[in-house]
Amino acid sequence: ELGVSFTSHIPYVTSYGGIHVDPTLLSFSQNFLGVETFNNKQLLVEATTHQTCLHKPVPSYQRLEWVGDAVLCLAAREWLFCRDDNHSTSVGELVVLESTLVCNEALACIGFMKGLHRLIDHRDAKLP
């Protein structure tokens, strides 16, 4: 027992006072992720809002990034595990492969090649 309890359902509140989801962001996200619809389009706005947007009524992507990092690591581990049919890869090698797949540099390169950087809403002149 960790001494921590959660309710059975923790809603993720995403009401930002009528924030409009840009059609370009929606179209890009549909193509990038290969999905046609989103249950909550406002999460797209949060996912592309940098912490330098101090006065925007939308939180930055940091909470979603934290959850996404865990999901990405799990997906990478499953992908690596399923491809090691003969169990010839050591745990150390699997750790290195996972780290390579999910490192910031690799993900930034993929995002940049796909044009994701053009959709990040930020107020930092050093960012593209």
XYZ file of N, CA and C in Angstrom, residues 24-96:
219
model
N -6.126 23.621 -39.642
C -4.812 23.135 -40.067
C -4.253 22.155 -39.040
N -4.405 22.488 -37.755
C -3.951 21.602 -36.684
C -4.734 20.295 -36.720
N -6.029 20.366 -36.907
C -6.863 19.176 -36.947
C -6.482 18.283 -38.126
N -6.339 18.863 -39.293
C -5.979 18.092 -40.493
C -4.600 17.461 -40.353
N -3.624 18.247 -39.880
C -2.274 17.721 -39.686
C -2.297 16.550 -38.707
N -3.015 16.719 -37.594
C -3.071 15.684 -36.560
C -3.721 14.408 -37.087
N -4.769 14.557 -37.862
C -5.427 13.387 -38.448
C -4.473 12.627 -39.362
N -3.750 13.348 -40.202
C -2.795 12.707 -41.109
C -1.598 12.126 -40.362
N -1.052 12.875 -39.416
C 0.131 12.457 -38.667
C -0.145 11.195 -37.848
N -1.317 11.163 -37.211
C -1.659 10.045 -36.335
C -2.446 8.938 -37.036
N -2.935 9.231 -38.230
C -3.689 8.232 -38.970
C -5.073 7.960 -38.400
N -5.695 8.987 -37.861
C -7.050 8.844 -37.320
C -7.967 9.848 -38.003
N -9.257 9.549 -37.990
C -10.212 10.450 -38.638
C -10.902 11.382 -37.661
N -11.123 10.909 -36.437
C -11.833 11.726 -35.453
C -11.103 11.710 -34.114
N -11.367 12.726 -33.320
C -10.825 12.851 -31.972
C -11.988 13.046 -31.014
N -11.950 12.342 -29.892
C -13.004 12.509 -28.887
C -12.965 13.898 -28.269
N -11.774 14.456 -28.128
C -11.627 15.770 -27.509
C -10.598 16.572 -28.310
N -11.080 17.360 -29.234
C -10.188 18.133 -30.106
C -9.401 19.189 -29.347
N -9.910 19.625 -28.191
C -9.195 20.637 -27.412
C -7.858 20.110 -26.893
N -7.726 18.799 -26.754
C -6.443 18.237 -26.337
C -5.370 18.486 -27.392
N -5.775 18.633 -28.658
C -4.811 18.968 -29.707
C -4.208 20.345 -29.454
N -5.034 21.268 -29.000
C -4.548 22.616 -28.692
C -3.578 22.549 -27.516
N -3.941 21.798 -26.483
C -3.051 21.657 -25.326
C -1.739 20.975 -25.732
N -1.832 19.962 -26.572
C -0.644 19.202 -26.985
C 0.333 20.038 -27.796
N -0.116 21.145 -28.342
C 0.759 21.996 -29.159
C 1.004 23.362 -28.527
N 0.680 23.517 -27.251
C 0.872 24.787 -26.549
C 2.126 24.717 -25.679
N 3.120 25.523 -26.018
C 4.391 25.578 -25.295
C 4.201 26.384 -24.012
N 5.024 26.087 -23.005
C 4.897 26.769 -21.715
C 5.197 28.266 -21.775
N 5.724 28.771 -22.884
C 5.966 30.212 -23.001
C 4.686 30.997 -23.294
N 3.589 30.332 -23.562
C 2.300 31.000 -23.798
C 1.635 31.281 -22.456
N 2.175 32.245 -21.738
C 1.762 32.513 -20.364
C 0.310 32.939 -20.211
N -0.211 33.686 -21.154
C -1.547 34.261 -20.990
C -2.607 33.529 -21.797
N -2.279 32.400 -22.337
C -3.250 31.610 -23.083
C -4.059 30.785 -22.080
N -5.377 30.700 -22.266
C -6.200 29.969 -21.288
C -6.117 28.447 -21.439
N -5.029 27.953 -21.988
C -4.817 26.523 -22.202
C -3.526 26.136 -21.491
N -3.517 25.034 -20.765
C -2.258 24.607 -20.144
C -1.253 24.167 -21.203
N 0.024 24.196 -20.854
C 1.037 23.751 -21.808
C 0.986 22.231 -21.931
N 1.726 21.738 -22.879
C 1.710 20.307 -23.176
C 2.453 19.447 -22.164
N 2.974 20.010 -21.091
C 3.835 19.261 -20.186
C 3.150 18.059 -19.523
N 1.888 18.184 -19.088
C 1.190 17.032 -18.495
C 0.972 15.942 -19.523
N 0.579 16.327 -20.733
C 0.374 15.332 -21.785
C 1.701 14.686 -22.184
N 2.766 15.469 -22.175
C 4.093 14.936 -22.488
C 4.498 13.876 -21.458
N 4.217 14.136 -20.196
C 4.556 13.203 -19.128
C 3.841 11.865 -19.330
N 2.553 11.920 -19.620
C 1.794 10.693 -19.871
C 2.270 10.041 -21.164
N 2.481 10.839 -22.189
C 2.911 10.319 -23.482
C 4.253 9.621 -23.421
N 5.163 10.129 -22.603
C 6.464 9.477 -22.444
C 6.297 8.050 -21.921
N 5.414 7.873 -20.956
C 5.175 6.537 -20.403
C 4.546 5.614 -21.441
N 3.583 6.125 -22.177
C 2.923 5.325 -23.215
C 3.915 4.949 -24.319
N 4.731 5.906 -24.712
C 5.724 5.652 -25.759
C 6.739 4.597 -25.323
N 7.202 4.678 -24.081
C 8.138 3.666 -23.565
C 7.496 2.284 -23.552
N 6.258 2.208 -23.131
C 5.560 0.925 -23.114
C 5.408 0.370 -24.531
N 5.039 1.228 -25.477
C 4.889 0.789 -26.870
C 6.224 0.323 -27.446
N 7.291 1.049 -27.136
C 8.619 0.661 -27.629
C 9.040 -0.679 -27.029
N 8.780 -0.866 -25.746
C 9.146 -2.138 -25.104
C 8.357 -3.299 -25.700
N 7.075 -3.098 -25.913
C 6.275 -4.168 -26.511
C 6.774 -4.495 -27.915
N 7.061 -3.468 -28.701
C 7.550 -3.659 -30.069
C 8.859 -4.436 -30.057
N 9.790 -4.063 -29.201
C 11.073 -4.760 -29.100
C 10.889 -6.194 -28.598
N 10.056 -6.378 -27.596
C 9.825 -7.702 -27.014
C 9.240 -8.657 -28.054
N 8.275 -8.180 -28.829
C 7.618 -9.028 -29.830
C 8.544 -9.380 -30.992
N 9.559 -8.596 -31.231
C 10.486 -8.864 -32.323
C 11.684 -9.719 -31.909
N 11.784 -10.017 -30.634
C 12.873 -10.849 -30.140
C 12.365 -12.283 -29.979
N 11.976 -12.875 -31.113
C 11.354 -14.206 -31.112
C 12.196 -15.286 -30.445
N 13.484 -15.275 -30.699
C 14.327 -16.350 -30.160
C 14.989 -15.968 -28.832
N 14.577 -14.869 -28.243
C 15.070 -14.411 -26.934
C 16.593 -14.263 -26.902
N 17.148 -13.795 -28.011
C 18.607 -13.675 -28.101
C 19.122 -12.305 -27.674
N 18.224 -11.357 -27.493
C 18.639 -10.014 -27.102
C 18.666 -9.910 -25.579
N 19.790 -9.461 -25.058
C 19.903 -9.326 -23.603
C 19.083 -8.130 -23.121
N 18.788 -8.110 -21.835
C 18.045 -6.992 -21.248
C 18.816 -5.690 -21.462
N 20.132 -5.743 -21.303
C 20.952 -4.547 -21.524
C 20.807 -4.014 -22.939
N 20.806 -4.919 -23.916
C 20.640 -4.506 -25.315
C 19.239 -3.947 -25.546
N 18.238 -4.563 -24.918
C 16.870 -4.057 -25.053
C 16.743 -2.650 -24.476
N 17.413 -2.402 -23.363
C 17.397 -1.067 -22.746
C 18.015 -0.038 -23.688
N 19.145 -0.397 -24.305
C 19.802 0.524 -25.240
C 18.912 0.782 -26.454
